[in-house]
Amino acid sequence: GAPRFSKGAYFLGKCVWAKGYTELIELLSENKEKLGDGVSVDCYGTGEDLQDVKLESEKRKLGLQFLGARDHLDDSIHDYQVFVNPSMSDVVATTSAEALAMGKWVICADHPSNVFFSQFNNCLIYHNADEFVEHMKFALSHEPAPMTAEDRNRLTWEAATERFLNVTELTEKDLTPDPVTATVDSAAWLTHNSLCGIETLRAAAGAGKNTRDNPENLAAYEPHESGGGLFDRTLQ
């Protein structure tokens, strides 16, 4: 019956502006009064922009603490209740998936890279700064629900493989193109193969003189000094 988490919000990622620190600082800075002085975010990560990010945070008097490089395997990360990931550049961030798998709240932006995460019960998607504030207040004051069997299954390699196979499987429509497409494809194939059989055109296109047919003795083959192509250079 005791609370599962003893710490508040954190962000984990390489400390470069493009990884989400720009968005994080802007959101916290613009909404300091709405969030209140008690809201702070611990940041884990190192990188070339660390000192600049620290200076900007201090300049704006934000409650950001920079605690070095750690990952979700570190025991100290397990106690956090809310993972904030405002990044607009990561494509299906691994850290978001890990936080969800650990039973935490995940707060992230409405962005194509977060569509997969939006289906999880503990993922809170914000569309604007006001929603970000609402989600932060709610997540910090309410425990996330235990993961359902369905959510847990979505994070397995088996489920990922199944999704991959589903999107790559050829349908009956793919295997049987419409008459117009089939005619165009056949015409393109015939044209390509016919032109490739003409030595002059092959050489002009840069294929090299006398390369259409395999030589009788490959070891004795010597290329021509000039390939004969429009943009070929003479061998020195």
Tab-separated table of C-alpha atoms in Angstrom:
chain	number	residue	atom	x	y	z
A	1	GLY	CA	0.000	0.000	0.000
A	2	ALA	CA	3.005	2.327	0.203
A	3	PRO	CA	3.752	4.717	-2.689
A	4	ARG	CA	5.822	3.099	-5.402
A	5	PHE	CA	7.826	6.231	-6.195
A	6	SER	CA	9.587	8.676	-3.886
A	7	LYS	CA	10.896	11.244	-6.395
A	8	GLY	CA	9.189	13.622	-8.822
A	9	ALA	CA	10.125	14.463	-12.412
A	10	TYR	CA	13.279	13.854	-14.422
A	11	PHE	CA	14.660	14.052	-17.949
A	12	LEU	CA	17.263	11.680	-19.346
A	13	GLY	CA	19.208	12.324	-22.540
A	14	LYS	CA	22.486	13.488	-24.017
A	15	CYS	CA	22.994	17.129	-23.063
A	16	VAL	CA	22.766	18.823	-26.439
A	17	TRP	CA	20.138	21.435	-27.214
A	18	ALA	CA	18.560	19.356	-30.000
A	19	LYS	CA	17.816	16.446	-27.648
A	20	GLY	CA	15.013	18.329	-25.903
A	21	TYR	CA	16.736	20.737	-23.532
A	22	THR	CA	15.606	23.741	-25.585
A	23	GLU	CA	11.959	22.702	-25.299
A	24	LEU	CA	12.323	21.763	-21.628
A	25	ILE	CA	13.796	25.121	-20.638
A	26	GLU	CA	11.216	27.049	-22.667
A	27	LEU	CA	8.272	25.137	-21.181
A	28	LEU	CA	9.479	25.498	-17.599
A	29	SER	CA	10.461	29.134	-18.043
A	30	GLU	CA	7.178	30.225	-19.613
A	31	ASN	CA	5.085	28.414	-17.018
A	32	LYS	CA	6.997	28.995	-13.771
A	33	GLU	CA	4.083	30.699	-12.057
A	34	LYS	CA	1.541	28.087	-13.163
A	35	LEU	CA	3.725	25.180	-12.098
A	36	GLY	CA	4.768	26.737	-8.804
A	37	ASP	CA	8.146	26.867	-7.106
A	38	GLY	CA	7.882	23.275	-5.901
A	39	VAL	CA	8.174	21.782	-9.378
A	40	SER	CA	11.705	20.850	-10.407
A	41	VAL	CA	13.176	18.473	-12.967
A	42	ASP	CA	16.351	16.451	-12.447
A	43	CYS	CA	18.413	16.096	-15.625
A	44	TYR	CA	20.663	13.139	-16.395
A	45	GLY	CA	23.128	13.292	-19.257
A	46	THR	CA	26.383	14.814	-20.426
A	47	GLY	CA	27.310	16.418	-23.716
A	48	GLU	CA	28.921	19.352	-25.462
A	49	ASP	CA	26.104	21.759	-24.522
A	50	LEU	CA	26.040	20.929	-20.806
A	51	GLN	CA	27.648	24.173	-19.605
A	52	ASP	CA	25.459	26.322	-21.871
A	53	VAL	CA	22.317	24.512	-20.717
A	54	LYS	CA	23.331	25.009	-17.078
A	55	LEU	CA	23.992	28.714	-17.609
A	56	GLU	CA	20.643	29.224	-19.353
A	57	SER	CA	18.850	27.365	-16.566
A	58	GLU	CA	20.530	29.497	-13.903
A	59	LYS	CA	19.838	32.658	-15.868
A	60	ARG	CA	16.120	31.870	-15.940
A	61	LYS	CA	16.160	30.621	-12.317
A	62	LEU	CA	14.687	27.248	-13.152
A	63	GLY	CA	14.545	24.253	-10.838
A	64	LEU	CA	16.817	22.095	-12.953
A	65	GLN	CA	19.469	19.919	-11.371
A	66	PHE	CA	22.172	18.335	-13.519
A	67	LEU	CA	23.253	15.044	-11.985
A	68	GLY	CA	25.613	13.542	-14.557
A	69	ALA	CA	25.283	10.617	-16.935
A	70	ARG	CA	23.113	7.675	-15.879
A	71	ASP	CA	20.642	5.389	-17.581
A	72	HIS	CA	17.510	3.541	-16.557
A	73	LEU	CA	19.528	0.639	-15.181
A	74	ASP	CA	20.771	2.869	-12.376
A	75	ASP	CA	18.861	2.281	-9.131
A	76	SER	CA	18.558	6.025	-8.474
A	77	ILE	CA	16.360	6.429	-11.564
A	78	HIS	CA	13.860	3.812	-10.404
A	79	ASP	CA	12.409	6.102	-7.723
A	80	TYR	CA	11.167	8.788	-10.126
A	81	GLN	CA	7.461	8.933	-10.892
A	82	VAL	CA	7.408	11.186	-13.980
A	83	PHE	CA	9.607	11.092	-17.069
A	84	VAL	CA	9.431	14.341	-19.051
A	85	ASN	CA	10.538	14.084	-22.669
A	86	PRO	CA	9.748	17.290	-24.609
A	87	SER	CA	12.132	16.440	-27.461
A	88	MET	CA	10.879	17.105	-30.983
A	89	SER	CA	13.771	15.341	-32.713
A	90	ASP	CA	13.973	11.783	-31.345
A	91	VAL	CA	12.309	9.094	-33.426
A	92	VAL	CA	10.539	6.691	-31.061
A	93	ALA	CA	12.853	7.516	-28.125
A	94	THR	CA	14.139	4.429	-26.339
A	95	THR	CA	14.059	6.318	-23.039
A	96	SER	CA	10.300	6.849	-23.318
A	97	ALA	CA	9.736	3.141	-23.926
A	98	GLU	CA	11.965	2.271	-20.965
A	99	ALA	CA	10.136	4.677	-18.649
A	100	LEU	CA	6.768	3.240	-19.645
A	101	ALA	CA	8.076	-0.289	-19.087
A	102	MET	CA	9.141	0.790	-15.582
A	103	GLY	CA	5.578	1.861	-14.794
A	104	LYS	CA	6.211	5.613	-14.798
A	105	TRP	CA	4.215	8.491	-16.198
A	106	VAL	CA	5.642	9.740	-19.504
A	107	ILE	CA	4.878	13.298	-20.563
A	108	CYS	CA	5.729	14.044	-24.198
A	109	ALA	CA	4.682	16.309	-27.050
A	110	ASP	CA	2.137	15.676	-29.773
A	111	HIS	CA	4.618	14.655	-32.464
A	112	PRO	CA	4.803	11.859	-35.078
A	113	SER	CA	7.680	10.220	-33.199
A	114	ASN	CA	5.429	9.835	-30.144
A	115	VAL	CA	2.412	8.286	-31.854
A	116	PHE	CA	3.399	4.798	-30.720
A	117	PHE	CA	3.625	5.894	-27.075
A	118	SER	CA	0.286	7.725	-27.126
A	119	GLN	CA	-1.603	4.420	-26.952
A	120	PHE	CA	-0.232	3.643	-23.464
A	121	ASN	CA	-2.378	4.422	-20.442
A	122	ASN	CA	0.486	6.141	-18.620
A	123	CYS	CA	1.537	8.359	-21.515
A	124	LEU	CA	0.287	11.946	-21.314
A	125	ILE	CA	0.503	13.822	-24.626
A	126	TYR	CA	0.411	17.613	-24.593
A	127	HIS	CA	-0.516	19.806	-27.564
A	128	ASN	CA	0.370	23.161	-26.022
A	129	ALA	CA	1.966	24.737	-22.949
A	130	ASP	CA	-1.300	24.723	-20.958
A	131	GLU	CA	-1.687	20.973	-21.421
A	132	PHE	CA	1.936	20.481	-20.407
A	133	VAL	CA	1.235	22.267	-17.116
A	134	GLU	CA	-1.928	20.227	-16.530
A	135	HIS	CA	-0.134	16.940	-17.193
A	136	MET	CA	2.789	17.874	-14.942
A	137	LYS	CA	0.523	18.754	-12.030
A	138	PHE	CA	-1.595	15.641	-12.492
A	139	ALA	CA	1.315	13.230	-12.891
A	140	LEU	CA	3.165	14.583	-9.856
A	141	SER	CA	0.089	14.228	-7.659
A	142	HIS	CA	-1.260	10.880	-8.901
A	143	GLU	CA	0.432	7.506	-9.079
A	144	PRO	CA	0.522	5.904	-12.523
A	145	ALA	CA	-1.714	2.900	-12.994
A	146	PRO	CA	-0.096	-0.549	-13.034
A	147	MET	CA	0.686	-1.690	-16.558
A	148	THR	CA	-1.965	-3.769	-18.236
A	149	ALA	CA	-1.060	-7.033	-19.933
A	150	GLU	CA	-1.812	-5.395	-23.292
A	151	ASP	CA	0.554	-2.476	-22.640
A	152	ARG	CA	3.260	-4.819	-21.401
A	153	ASN	CA	2.943	-6.938	-24.535
A	154	ARG	CA	3.289	-3.897	-26.816
A	155	LEU	CA	6.806	-3.347	-25.475
A	156	THR	CA	8.069	-6.841	-26.230
A	157	TRP	CA	10.321	-7.764	-29.160
A	158	GLU	CA	7.708	-10.306	-30.219
A	159	ALA	CA	5.074	-7.599	-30.630
A	160	ALA	CA	7.540	-5.341	-32.475
A	161	THR	CA	8.403	-8.180	-34.855
A	162	GLU	CA	4.727	-8.837	-35.472
A	163	ARG	CA	4.133	-5.157	-36.311
A	164	PHE	CA	7.106	-5.221	-38.675
A	165	LEU	CA	5.810	-8.303	-40.471
A	166	ASN	CA	2.327	-6.791	-40.760
A	167	VAL	CA	3.536	-3.634	-42.526
A	168	THR	CA	5.886	-5.496	-44.872
A	169	GLU	CA	3.527	-8.298	-45.886
A	170	LEU	CA	2.504	-8.144	-49.533
A	171	THR	CA	-1.242	-8.103	-50.118
A	172	GLU	CA	-3.155	-9.582	-53.038
A	173	LYS	CA	-3.362	-6.054	-54.467
A	174	ASP	CA	0.434	-5.696	-54.307
A	175	LEU	CA	0.912	-9.021	-56.089
A	176	THR	CA	-1.691	-8.239	-58.758
A	177	PRO	CA	-1.207	-4.662	-60.005
A	178	ASP	CA	-3.888	-2.976	-62.060
A	179	PRO	CA	-3.680	-3.324	-65.881
A	180	VAL	CA	-2.323	0.210	-66.424
A	181	THR	CA	0.494	-0.236	-63.888
A	182	ALA	CA	1.348	-3.675	-65.272
A	183	THR	CA	1.502	-2.291	-68.836
A	184	VAL	CA	3.726	0.635	-67.844
A	185	ASP	CA	6.057	-1.673	-65.868
A	186	SER	CA	6.365	-4.073	-68.771
A	187	ALA	CA	7.076	-1.256	-71.231
A	188	ALA	CA	9.753	0.197	-68.946
A	189	TRP	CA	11.379	-3.229	-68.527
A	190	LEU	CA	11.418	-3.906	-72.282
A	191	THR	CA	12.780	-0.429	-73.061
A	192	HIS	CA	15.548	-0.733	-70.466
A	193	ASN	CA	16.652	-4.176	-71.621
A	194	SER	CA	16.527	-3.212	-75.300
A	195	LEU	CA	18.665	-0.106	-74.792
A	196	CYS	CA	21.133	-1.989	-72.592
A	197	GLY	CA	21.791	-4.318	-75.471
A	198	ILE	CA	23.085	-1.524	-77.733
A	199	GLU	CA	26.828	-1.161	-77.170
A	200	THR	CA	27.007	2.489	-78.305
A	201	LEU	CA	24.294	3.611	-75.908
A	202	ARG	CA	25.815	1.600	-73.048
A	203	ALA	CA	29.193	3.231	-73.573
A	204	ALA	CA	27.693	6.709	-73.864
A	205	ALA	CA	25.835	6.179	-70.585
A	206	GLY	CA	29.105	5.342	-68.836
A	207	ALA	CA	28.904	1.556	-68.732
A	208	GLY	CA	32.314	1.257	-70.410
A	209	LYS	CA	33.246	-0.069	-73.821
A	210	ASN	CA	32.903	-3.777	-74.456
A	211	THR	CA	31.457	-4.523	-71.035
A	212	ARG	CA	28.112	-5.907	-72.159
A	213	ASP	CA	29.367	-9.472	-72.491
A	214	ASN	CA	31.647	-11.357	-70.128
A	215	PRO	CA	35.219	-11.712	-71.466
A	216	GLU	CA	36.431	-15.212	-72.236
A	217	ASN	CA	39.390	-14.750	-69.906
A	218	LEU	CA	38.737	-12.315	-67.061
A	219	ALA	CA	42.384	-12.380	-65.928
A	220	ALA	CA	43.520	-11.156	-69.349
A	221	TYR	CA	40.848	-8.423	-69.640
A	222	GLU	CA	42.157	-4.874	-69.930
A	223	PRO	CA	39.805	-1.874	-69.802
A	224	HIS	CA	39.863	0.672	-72.586
A	225	GLU	CA	41.761	3.900	-71.956
A	226	SER	CA	38.488	5.756	-72.305
A	227	GLY	CA	35.188	4.384	-71.107
A	228	GLY	CA	33.415	6.225	-73.920
A	229	GLY	CA	30.829	7.761	-71.603
A	230	LEU	CA	29.826	11.404	-71.870
A	231	PHE	CA	31.372	12.177	-68.473
A	232	ASP	CA	34.135	9.550	-68.377
A	233	ARG	CA	37.726	10.625	-67.898
A	234	THR	CA	40.603	9.110	-69.863
A	235	LEU	CA	42.703	6.743	-67.752
A	236	GLN	CA	46.194	8.065	-67.043
